[in-house]
C-alpha cells in the first residue's frame, strides 16, 4: 500500500494516476474473510460455494457455445464480460478444486464432475493460453505436493518423449489451418502450433510491450512513473510496431508493476508472496494430519501459483474480478477457529 501511494505521489501525472489507488480496497476482501469467517463449517461452505459457482458459470459458457458457436474469434465469456477474465477465474478455481479433491478426506466424489466441467471449459471454450499455462503450473505444483516422486518420474518421461518424438508430434499440429469449418480440436492445435513455432503474433506483441516497458522502467527505476502513466508518456519512446500506443499495458504483472511503482513497489509485491508461501509452509508443518486444512492450504497455494504463472503473460493483477477472487482464495487457509488456534500455538 505504501509503495502504491508513493508511486502515485511521485507519478508523471498525479491527477491521472491517483484514481487507480481505489484498487487497493480490493485487498480488504482478504482481511474480511480472515476476520469474519470464524468457523470451519463456514470456511468449508464458502469453499464449496466458490467451486459450485465456477461450475455453473462454466455450464452457462457451454450454453453460450451451443447457442453462438465457439472459435478463436468468438470465445466463451461465461458470466463475465471478457473471456480473459472468465478464463482467469476458472483457472484459479479449477486448481483450488483439485487441491480439495487430492488432499481432503473422505474424498468428495462430486468434485470430479465439477473439475471436469471447469477444466474442459477452460481448454475448449476460452482458448486462453496464459490461463492454460497457469492451470498447468498449478496442477504440477499440486502433484508435486501430493506424490513428489512419481510426479518427477512422470515429468521426466514426458520430457524424454518430447525429445525423441518432438518432431513427429509437431507435425501433427503444424499443418493445421483455421477456417470456418474446422473443429474445436483444430482450433486448439492451431493455438498450440502458433505458440511452439515462435510465430505467434500475440506473443511477439507481448515481447515488444516488454521491451518498451523496460525502457520506461530505466527512466523511472525507484518509484515508477505512476499508474496508467504509459498512456501519457508512450510517445516519448520508440514504438515501431505501434503496440505500446495501442495497448498501453505490459501484459506482464512483474513488468507492469516495475513500470508503475518501480523497484520499491515490485520488491514489496514480491515480498508479499514470499511471506504468503512461507506462512502456508509453516502451517502445513503444524497441521500434518488435518487433511481438511491441508486441502485448503495446498489449493490456495496452487491457485496463487497459477495466478503468478498466468501473470507472466497477462496483467491479471489489474483485473479487479480476478484479483478479488485471488484474495478470497488466499484468505481461506487463515480462516476458521482451528487454524486460528494453531497459529497462536505456533507463535508461542
CSV table of C-alpha atoms in Angstrom, one decimal:
chain,number,residue,atom,x,y,z
A,1,UNK,CA,0.0,0.0,0.0
A,2,UNK,CA,2.8,2.4,0.9
A,3,UNK,CA,4.6,1.6,-2.3
A,4,UNK,CA,1.5,2.4,-4.4
A,5,UNK,CA,0.9,5.7,-2.6
A,6,UNK,CA,4.5,6.7,-3.0
A,7,UNK,CA,4.3,5.8,-6.7
A,8,UNK,CA,1.2,7.9,-7.2
A,9,UNK,CA,2.7,11.0,-5.4
A,10,UNK,CA,5.9,10.7,-7.5
A,11,UNK,CA,3.9,9.9,-10.7
A,12,UNK,CA,4.4,11.6,-14.0
A,13,UNK,CA,0.9,13.0,-13.6
A,14,UNK,CA,-0.5,12.6,-10.1
A,15,UNK,CA,-4.0,13.7,-11.2
A,16,UNK,CA,-4.1,10.9,-13.8
A,17,UNK,CA,-2.7,8.2,-11.6
A,18,UNK,CA,-4.4,8.6,-8.2
A,19,UNK,CA,-7.7,7.1,-9.2
A,20,UNK,CA,-6.1,3.7,-9.5
A,21,UNK,CA,-5.5,3.7,-5.8
A,22,UNK,CA,-9.1,2.7,-5.3
A,23,UNK,CA,-8.0,-0.8,-6.4
A,24,UNK,CA,-6.2,-1.1,-3.0
A,25,UNK,CA,-9.6,-1.5,-1.4
A,26,UNK,CA,-9.8,-4.9,-3.1
A,27,UNK,CA,-7.4,-6.3,-0.6
A,28,UNK,CA,-10.0,-5.8,2.1
A,29,UNK,CA,-11.6,-9.0,0.9
A,30,UNK,CA,-8.6,-10.9,2.4
A,31,UNK,CA,-9.0,-9.3,5.8
A,32,UNK,CA,-12.8,-9.6,5.7
A,33,UNK,CA,-12.5,-13.4,5.2
A,34,UNK,CA,-9.8,-13.8,7.8
A,35,UNK,CA,-11.6,-11.8,10.5
A,36,UNK,CA,-15.2,-12.8,9.8
A,37,UNK,CA,-15.0,-16.5,8.9
A,38,UNK,CA,-14.6,-17.8,12.4
A,39,UNK,CA,-15.9,-21.3,12.0
A,40,UNK,CA,-14.5,-24.2,10.0
A,41,UNK,CA,-18.0,-25.0,8.8
A,42,UNK,CA,-18.4,-21.6,7.2
A,43,UNK,CA,-14.9,-21.8,5.8
A,44,UNK,CA,-15.9,-25.1,4.2
A,45,UNK,CA,-19.2,-23.8,2.9
A,46,UNK,CA,-17.5,-20.8,1.2
A,47,UNK,CA,-15.0,-23.1,-0.5
A,48,UNK,CA,-17.8,-25.3,-1.8
A,49,UNK,CA,-19.8,-22.2,-2.9
A,50,UNK,CA,-16.9,-20.9,-4.9
A,51,UNK,CA,-16.4,-24.2,-6.8
A,52,UNK,CA,-20.2,-24.6,-7.4
A,53,UNK,CA,-20.4,-21.0,-8.7
A,54,UNK,CA,-17.5,-21.6,-11.1
A,55,UNK,CA,-19.1,-24.9,-12.3
A,56,UNK,CA,-22.4,-23.2,-13.0
A,57,UNK,CA,-20.6,-20.4,-14.8
A,58,UNK,CA,-18.9,-22.9,-17.0
A,59,UNK,CA,-22.1,-24.7,-17.8
A,60,UNK,CA,-23.5,-21.4,-18.9
A,61,UNK,CA,-20.4,-21.0,-21.1
A,62,UNK,CA,-21.3,-24.3,-22.7
A,63,UNK,CA,-24.7,-23.0,-23.4
A,64,UNK,CA,-23.1,-19.9,-25.0
A,65,UNK,CA,-21.0,-22.2,-27.2
A,66,UNK,CA,-24.1,-24.2,-28.2
A,67,UNK,CA,-26.0,-21.0,-28.9
A,68,UNK,CA,-23.4,-18.9,-30.7
A,69,UNK,CA,-20.7,-21.3,-31.6
A,70,UNK,CA,-17.1,-21.2,-30.3
A,71,UNK,CA,-13.9,-20.3,-32.1
A,72,UNK,CA,-10.9,-18.1,-31.6
A,73,UNK,CA,-12.7,-15.0,-32.7
A,74,UNK,CA,-15.8,-15.9,-30.6
A,75,UNK,CA,-14.7,-17.3,-27.2
A,76,UNK,CA,-16.9,-18.1,-24.2
A,77,UNK,CA,-17.2,-15.4,-21.6
A,78,UNK,CA,-19.3,-17.3,-19.1
A,79,UNK,CA,-20.8,-14.8,-16.6
A,80,UNK,CA,-18.1,-12.3,-17.3
A,81,UNK,CA,-17.9,-9.6,-20.0
A,82,UNK,CA,-14.4,-10.6,-21.2
A,83,UNK,CA,-13.2,-14.1,-21.9
A,84,UNK,CA,-9.7,-13.4,-20.4
A,85,UNK,CA,-11.3,-12.5,-17.0
A,86,UNK,CA,-13.5,-15.6,-17.2
A,87,UNK,CA,-10.5,-17.8,-18.0
A,88,UNK,CA,-8.5,-16.3,-15.1
A,89,UNK,CA,-11.3,-17.0,-12.7
A,90,UNK,CA,-11.9,-20.6,-13.6
A,91,UNK,CA,-8.2,-21.2,-13.8
A,92,UNK,CA,-7.8,-20.4,-10.1
A,93,UNK,CA,-11.0,-22.1,-9.0
A,94,UNK,CA,-10.1,-25.2,-11.0
A,95,UNK,CA,-6.7,-25.8,-9.3
A,96,UNK,CA,-8.3,-24.9,-6.0
A,97,UNK,CA,-10.9,-27.6,-6.5
A,98,UNK,CA,-8.1,-30.0,-7.5
A,99,UNK,CA,-6.3,-29.3,-4.2
A,100,UNK,CA,-9.5,-30.2,-2.4
A,101,UNK,CA,-10.1,-33.5,-4.2
A,102,UNK,CA,-6.4,-34.6,-3.8
A,103,UNK,CA,-5.9,-33.9,-0.2
A,104,UNK,CA,-9.3,-33.8,1.6
A,105,UNK,CA,-10.6,-37.0,3.2
A,106,UNK,CA,-13.0,-38.6,2.8
A,107,UNK,CA,-13.0,-37.9,-1.0
A,108,UNK,CA,-15.9,-35.9,-2.3
A,109,UNK,CA,-16.9,-37.6,-5.5
A,110,UNK,CA,-19.0,-34.7,-6.7
A,111,UNK,CA,-15.8,-32.7,-7.2
A,112,UNK,CA,-14.6,-34.8,-10.1
A,113,UNK,CA,-17.5,-33.8,-12.4
A,114,UNK,CA,-17.1,-30.2,-11.3
A,115,UNK,CA,-13.4,-30.3,-12.1
A,116,UNK,CA,-14.1,-31.9,-15.5
A,117,UNK,CA,-16.6,-29.1,-16.4
A,118,UNK,CA,-14.2,-26.4,-15.3
A,119,UNK,CA,-11.1,-27.7,-16.9
A,120,UNK,CA,-12.8,-28.6,-20.2
A,121,UNK,CA,-14.4,-25.2,-20.4
A,122,UNK,CA,-11.0,-23.6,-19.8
A,123,UNK,CA,-9.4,-25.6,-22.6
A,124,UNK,CA,-12.1,-25.9,-25.2
A,125,UNK,CA,-14.1,-22.7,-24.8
A,126,UNK,CA,-11.7,-19.9,-23.8
A,127,UNK,CA,-8.6,-20.7,-25.9
A,128,UNK,CA,-6.7,-18.6,-23.4
A,129,UNK,CA,-3.2,-19.8,-23.3
A,130,UNK,CA,-1.9,-17.9,-20.3
A,131,UNK,CA,-4.8,-19.5,-18.3
A,132,UNK,CA,-3.8,-22.9,-19.8
A,133,UNK,CA,-0.3,-22.3,-18.6
A,134,UNK,CA,-1.3,-21.1,-15.2
A,135,UNK,CA,-3.6,-24.1,-14.7
A,136,UNK,CA,-0.8,-26.5,-15.9
A,137,UNK,CA,1.7,-25.0,-13.4
A,138,UNK,CA,-0.8,-25.1,-10.6
A,139,UNK,CA,-1.6,-28.7,-11.4
A,140,UNK,CA,2.1,-29.6,-11.4
A,141,UNK,CA,2.5,-27.9,-8.1
A,142,UNK,CA,-0.3,-29.9,-6.6
A,143,UNK,CA,1.0,-33.2,-8.0
A,144,UNK,CA,4.5,-32.4,-6.5
A,145,UNK,CA,2.9,-31.8,-3.1
A,146,UNK,CA,0.8,-34.9,-3.4
A,147,UNK,CA,3.1,-37.5,-4.9
A,148,UNK,CA,6.5,-35.8,-5.5
A,149,UNK,CA,8.5,-38.9,-6.5
A,150,UNK,CA,6.0,-40.2,-9.1
A,151,UNK,CA,5.3,-36.7,-10.5
A,152,UNK,CA,9.0,-36.1,-11.1
A,153,UNK,CA,9.3,-39.5,-12.8
A,154,UNK,CA,6.3,-38.7,-15.0
A,155,UNK,CA,7.7,-35.3,-15.9
A,156,UNK,CA,11.0,-36.9,-16.8
A,157,UNK,CA,9.2,-39.5,-19.1
A,158,UNK,CA,7.2,-36.7,-20.8
A,159,UNK,CA,10.4,-34.7,-21.5
A,160,UNK,CA,12.1,-37.8,-22.8
A,161,UNK,CA,9.2,-38.5,-25.2
A,162,UNK,CA,9.2,-34.9,-26.4
A,163,UNK,CA,13.0,-35.0,-27.0
A,164,UNK,CA,12.7,-38.3,-29.0
A,165,UNK,CA,9.4,-37.8,-30.8
A,166,UNK,CA,9.1,-34.0,-30.7
A,167,UNK,CA,9.3,-33.5,-34.5
A,168,UNK,CA,6.7,-36.2,-35.2
A,169,UNK,CA,4.3,-34.7,-32.6
A,170,UNK,CA,4.8,-31.2,-34.0
A,171,UNK,CA,3.9,-32.5,-37.5
A,172,UNK,CA,0.5,-33.4,-36.1
A,173,UNK,CA,-0.3,-29.8,-35.4
A,174,UNK,CA,1.9,-27.8,-37.7
A,175,UNK,CA,-0.3,-28.2,-40.8
A,176,UNK,CA,-3.5,-27.1,-39.1
A,177,UNK,CA,-5.1,-24.1,-40.7
A,178,UNK,CA,-8.1,-22.2,-39.5
A,179,UNK,CA,-11.3,-21.8,-41.5
A,180,UNK,CA,-15.0,-21.7,-40.7
A,181,UNK,CA,-15.5,-25.4,-40.9
A,182,UNK,CA,-12.7,-26.7,-38.6
A,183,UNK,CA,-13.4,-28.3,-35.3
A,184,UNK,CA,-12.6,-27.1,-31.8
A,185,UNK,CA,-9.7,-29.5,-31.6
A,186,UNK,CA,-8.2,-28.0,-34.7
A,187,UNK,CA,-8.5,-24.5,-33.2
A,188,UNK,CA,-6.7,-25.8,-30.1
A,189,UNK,CA,-4.0,-27.4,-32.3
A,190,UNK,CA,-3.6,-24.2,-34.2
A,191,UNK,CA,-3.2,-22.2,-31.0
A,192,UNK,CA,-0.5,-24.7,-29.7
A,193,UNK,CA,1.3,-24.7,-33.0
A,194,UNK,CA,1.5,-20.9,-33.1
A,195,UNK,CA,2.8,-21.0,-29.6
A,196,UNK,CA,5.6,-23.5,-30.1
A,197,UNK,CA,6.6,-22.4,-33.6
A,198,UNK,CA,7.7,-18.9,-32.3
A,199,UNK,CA,5.5,-17.2,-34.9
A,200,UNK,CA,2.6,-16.3,-32.7
A,201,UNK,CA,1.6,-12.7,-33.3
A,202,UNK,CA,0.3,-12.1,-29.8
A,203,UNK,CA,3.5,-13.4,-28.2
A,204,UNK,CA,5.6,-11.2,-30.4
A,205,UNK,CA,3.3,-8.3,-29.5
A,206,UNK,CA,4.0,-9.0,-25.8
A,207,UNK,CA,7.7,-9.0,-26.4
A,208,UNK,CA,7.6,-5.6,-27.9
A,209,UNK,CA,5.5,-4.4,-24.9
A,210,UNK,CA,8.0,-5.8,-22.5
A,211,UNK,CA,10.9,-4.1,-24.3
A,212,UNK,CA,9.0,-0.8,-24.2
A,213,UNK,CA,8.3,-1.3,-20.5
A,214,UNK,CA,12.0,-1.9,-19.8
A,215,UNK,CA,12.9,1.4,-21.5
A,216,UNK,CA,10.3,3.2,-19.4
A,217,UNK,CA,11.5,1.5,-16.2
A,218,UNK,CA,15.1,2.5,-16.8
A,219,UNK,CA,14.0,6.2,-16.7
A,220,UNK,CA,11.8,5.7,-13.6
A,221,UNK,CA,13.6,2.9,-11.6
A,222,UNK,CA,12.9,3.7,-8.0
A,223,UNK,CA,9.2,4.6,-7.7
A,224,UNK,CA,8.0,4.2,-11.2
A,225,UNK,CA,6.1,6.7,-13.3
A,226,UNK,CA,2.7,6.1,-11.6
A,227,UNK,CA,-0.4,4.0,-12.5
A,228,UNK,CA,-1.5,4.4,-16.1
A,229,UNK,CA,1.5,6.5,-16.9
A,230,UNK,CA,2.1,4.7,-20.2
A,231,UNK,CA,-1.0,6.4,-21.5
A,232,UNK,CA,0.8,9.7,-21.2
A,233,UNK,CA,4.5,9.0,-21.9
A,234,UNK,CA,4.5,6.2,-24.5
A,235,UNK,CA,5.1,8.8,-27.3
A,236,UNK,CA,8.4,9.6,-25.8
A,237,UNK,CA,9.8,6.1,-26.5
A,238,UNK,CA,10.4,4.2,-29.8
A,239,UNK,CA,7.4,2.2,-30.8
A,240,UNK,CA,7.9,0.9,-34.4
A,241,UNK,CA,5.1,-1.6,-34.1
A,242,UNK,CA,2.6,0.8,-32.6
A,243,UNK,CA,1.7,-1.9,-30.0
A,244,UNK,CA,2.6,0.3,-26.9
A,245,UNK,CA,0.4,3.2,-28.2
A,246,UNK,CA,-2.4,0.8,-29.0
A,247,UNK,CA,-2.4,-1.4,-25.9
A,248,UNK,CA,-0.8,0.8,-23.2
A,249,UNK,CA,-0.4,-2.2,-20.9
A,250,UNK,CA,2.6,-4.5,-20.5
A,251,UNK,CA,0.7,-7.9,-20.4
A,252,UNK,CA,3.0,-9.0,-17.5
A,253,UNK,CA,2.4,-8.3,-13.8
A,254,UNK,CA,6.1,-8.0,-13.0
A,255,UNK,CA,6.9,-5.6,-15.7
A,256,UNK,CA,3.7,-3.6,-15.2
A,257,UNK,CA,4.4,-3.2,-11.5
A,258,UNK,CA,8.0,-2.2,-12.3
A,259,UNK,CA,6.8,0.5,-14.7
A,260,UNK,CA,4.1,1.8,-12.4
A,261,UNK,CA,5.7,1.5,-9.0
A,262,UNK,CA,9.4,0.9,-9.6
A,263,UNK,CA,11.8,-1.3,-7.7
A,264,UNK,CA,10.1,-0.1,-4.4
A,265,UNK,CA,6.7,-1.4,-5.4
A,266,UNK,CA,7.9,-4.6,-7.2
A,267,UNK,CA,10.1,-5.7,-4.4
A,268,UNK,CA,7.2,-5.1,-1.9
A,269,UNK,CA,4.9,-7.1,-4.0
A,270,UNK,CA,7.4,-10.0,-4.3
A,271,UNK,CA,7.9,-9.8,-0.5
A,272,UNK,CA,4.2,-10.3,0.0
A,273,UNK,CA,4.4,-13.6,-1.9
A,274,UNK,CA,7.4,-14.8,0.0
A,275,UNK,CA,5.6,-14.2,3.3
A,276,UNK,CA,2.4,-15.8,2.0
A,277,UNK,CA,4.0,-19.0,0.8
A,278,UNK,CA,6.3,-19.0,3.9
A,279,UNK,CA,3.2,-18.9,6.2
A,280,UNK,CA,1.5,-21.6,4.3
A,281,UNK,CA,4.6,-23.8,4.5
A,282,UNK,CA,4.7,-23.3,8.3
A,283,UNK,CA,1.0,-24.2,8.6
A,284,UNK,CA,1.5,-27.4,6.6
A,285,UNK,CA,4.2,-28.4,9.1
A,286,UNK,CA,1.9,-27.7,12.0
A,287,UNK,CA,-1.3,-29.4,10.9
A,288,UNK,CA,0.2,-32.6,9.5
A,289,UNK,CA,-2.7,-35.0,9.9
A,290,UNK,CA,-5.6,-32.4,9.4
A,291,UNK,CA,-6.5,-33.2,5.8
A,292,UNK,CA,-9.2,-30.6,5.6
A,293,UNK,CA,-6.8,-27.8,6.5
A,294,UNK,CA,-4.1,-29.3,4.2
A,295,UNK,CA,-6.5,-29.3,1.2
A,296,UNK,CA,-7.3,-25.6,1.8
A,297,UNK,CA,-3.6,-24.7,2.1
A,298,UNK,CA,-2.5,-26.7,-0.9
A,299,UNK,CA,-5.5,-25.5,-3.0
A,300,UNK,CA,-4.9,-21.9,-2.0
A,301,UNK,CA,-1.2,-22.1,-2.8
A,302,UNK,CA,-1.8,-23.8,-6.1
A,303,UNK,CA,-4.3,-21.0,-7.1
A,304,UNK,CA,-1.7,-18.4,-6.2
A,305,UNK,CA,0.9,-20.2,-8.2
A,306,UNK,CA,-1.4,-20.4,-11.2
A,307,UNK,CA,-2.2,-16.7,-10.9
A,308,UNK,CA,1.5,-15.8,-10.9
A,309,UNK,CA,2.3,-18.1,-13.8
A,310,UNK,CA,-0.6,-16.7,-15.9
A,311,UNK,CA,0.6,-13.2,-14.9
A,312,UNK,CA,3.8,-13.7,-16.8
A,313,UNK,CA,1.7,-13.2,-20.0
A,314,UNK,CA,-1.1,-11.0,-18.7
A,315,UNK,CA,-1.5,-8.2,-16.2
A,316,UNK,CA,-4.2,-10.1,-14.3
A,317,UNK,CA,-3.3,-8.3,-11.1
A,318,UNK,CA,-5.1,-5.3,-12.6
A,319,UNK,CA,-8.2,-7.2,-13.4
A,320,UNK,CA,-10.5,-6.5,-10.4
A,321,UNK,CA,-12.6,-9.6,-10.7
A,322,UNK,CA,-9.5,-11.9,-10.9
A,323,UNK,CA,-7.7,-10.1,-8.1
A,324,UNK,CA,-10.7,-10.2,-5.7
A,325,UNK,CA,-11.2,-13.9,-6.2
A,326,UNK,CA,-7.5,-14.4,-5.6
A,327,UNK,CA,-7.6,-12.5,-2.3
A,328,UNK,CA,-10.6,-14.6,-1.3
A,329,UNK,CA,-8.8,-17.9,-2.0
A,330,UNK,CA,-5.6,-16.7,-0.3
A,331,UNK,CA,-7.5,-15.9,2.8
A,332,UNK,CA,-9.3,-19.2,3.3
A,333,UNK,CA,-6.4,-21.1,4.9
A,334,UNK,CA,-6.2,-18.4,7.5
A,335,UNK,CA,-9.8,-18.5,8.5
A,336,UNK,CA,-11.6,-20.9,10.8
A,337,UNK,CA,-11.2,-21.4,14.5
A,338,UNK,CA,-8.9,-24.4,14.3
A,339,UNK,CA,-6.4,-22.6,12.1
A,340,UNK,CA,-6.5,-19.6,14.4
A,341,UNK,CA,-5.7,-21.8,17.4
A,342,UNK,CA,-2.8,-23.4,15.5
A,343,UNK,CA,-1.5,-20.0,14.7
A,344,UNK,CA,-1.4,-18.9,18.3
A,345,UNK,CA,0.4,-22.1,19.4
A,346,UNK,CA,2.9,-21.7,16.6
A,347,UNK,CA,3.6,-18.1,17.6
A,348,UNK,CA,4.0,-19.1,21.3
